[in-house]
Amino acid sequence: MGLPAGGGTAWLTGACAPWRCALYLHVQVGEVELSLSADHAAPVLAALSALLASAATDQEVTR
């Protein structure tokens, strides 16, 4: 998934071993890269979506 020009890049990777596989979300903007397990990324992205939606409607988010 690419972000707007000048923004950054996001992608998923999977780590598999003899135990349960884990998915990771990676986000890179410039030289900075953030990696989160998909389990932890989902609630963070939901909170960011709520924050962005509040910006569009000019409402305060208290999460």
mmCIF file of C-alpha atoms in Angstrom:
data_model
loop_
_atom_site.group_PDB
_atom_site.id
_atom_site.type_symbol
_atom_site.label_atom_id
_atom_site.label_comp_id
_atom_site.label_asym_id
_atom_site.label_seq_id
_atom_site.Cartn_x
_atom_site.Cartn_y
_atom_site.Cartn_z
ATOM 1 C CA MET A 1 0.000 0.000 0.000
ATOM 2 C CA GLY A 2 1.563 3.294 -0.995
ATOM 3 C CA LEU A 3 0.857 6.645 0.615
ATOM 4 C CA PRO A 4 0.609 9.963 -1.246
ATOM 5 C CA ALA A 5 3.802 11.241 -2.869
ATOM 6 C CA GLY A 6 6.216 12.467 -0.253
ATOM 7 C CA GLY A 7 4.364 10.459 2.398
ATOM 8 C CA GLY A 8 5.765 6.991 2.857
ATOM 9 C CA THR A 9 5.133 3.298 2.321
ATOM 10 C CA ALA A 10 3.329 0.599 4.308
ATOM 11 C CA TRP A 11 3.509 -3.178 3.849
ATOM 12 C CA LEU A 12 2.802 -6.480 5.616
ATOM 13 C CA THR A 13 5.242 -9.307 6.243
ATOM 14 C CA GLY A 14 4.788 -12.713 7.809
ATOM 15 C CA ALA A 15 7.150 -14.531 10.135
ATOM 16 C CA CYS A 16 6.617 -18.277 10.216
ATOM 17 C CA ALA A 17 8.368 -20.933 12.217
ATOM 18 C CA PRO A 18 7.352 -24.278 13.685
ATOM 19 C CA TRP A 19 4.907 -22.272 15.848
ATOM 20 C CA ARG A 20 2.035 -19.942 14.905
ATOM 21 C CA CYS A 21 2.760 -17.453 12.119
ATOM 22 C CA ALA A 22 2.716 -13.731 12.950
ATOM 23 C CA LEU A 23 1.910 -10.827 10.634
ATOM 24 C CA TYR A 24 3.681 -7.479 10.965
ATOM 25 C CA LEU A 25 2.780 -4.048 9.631
ATOM 26 C CA HIS A 26 5.735 -1.919 8.538
ATOM 27 C CA VAL A 27 5.422 1.805 7.840
ATOM 28 C CA GLN A 28 8.326 3.806 6.443
ATOM 29 C CA VAL A 29 8.408 7.586 6.051
ATOM 30 C CA GLY A 30 11.770 8.892 4.887
ATOM 31 C CA GLU A 31 14.477 7.123 6.879
ATOM 32 C CA VAL A 32 12.135 6.254 9.784
ATOM 33 C CA GLU A 33 10.537 2.799 9.891
ATOM 34 C CA LEU A 34 7.945 1.570 12.391
ATOM 35 C CA SER A 35 7.087 -2.116 12.720
ATOM 36 C CA LEU A 36 4.150 -3.455 14.750
ATOM 37 C CA SER A 37 2.558 -6.864 15.004
ATOM 38 C CA ALA A 38 -0.783 -6.887 13.197
ATOM 39 C CA ASP A 39 -2.464 -7.685 16.525
ATOM 40 C CA HIS A 40 -1.184 -4.404 17.975
ATOM 41 C CA ALA A 41 -1.487 -2.381 14.755
ATOM 42 C CA ALA A 42 -5.243 -2.879 14.298
ATOM 43 C CA PRO A 43 -6.325 -0.924 17.422
ATOM 44 C CA VAL A 44 -3.735 1.784 16.721
ATOM 45 C CA LEU A 45 -5.036 2.220 13.163
ATOM 46 C CA ALA A 46 -8.640 2.304 14.446
ATOM 47 C CA ALA A 47 -7.706 5.094 16.882
ATOM 48 C CA LEU A 48 -5.887 7.025 14.143
ATOM 49 C CA SER A 49 -8.912 6.647 11.857
ATOM 50 C CA ALA A 50 -11.167 8.074 14.581
ATOM 51 C CA LEU A 51 -8.751 10.959 15.061
ATOM 52 C CA LEU A 52 -8.681 11.736 11.329
ATOM 53 C CA ALA A 53 -12.480 11.502 11.112
ATOM 54 C CA SER A 54 -12.749 13.997 13.965
ATOM 55 C CA ALA A 55 -10.488 16.393 12.065
ATOM 56 C CA ALA A 56 -12.877 16.259 9.117
ATOM 57 C CA THR A 57 -15.856 17.074 11.363
ATOM 58 C CA ASP A 58 -13.957 19.334 13.778
ATOM 59 C CA GLN A 59 -14.832 17.149 16.808
ATOM 60 C CA GLU A 60 -12.585 16.269 19.726
ATOM 61 C CA VAL A 61 -11.545 12.636 20.229
ATOM 62 C CA THR A 62 -10.752 11.515 23.783
ATOM 63 C CA ARG A 63 -9.440 7.980 23.167
#
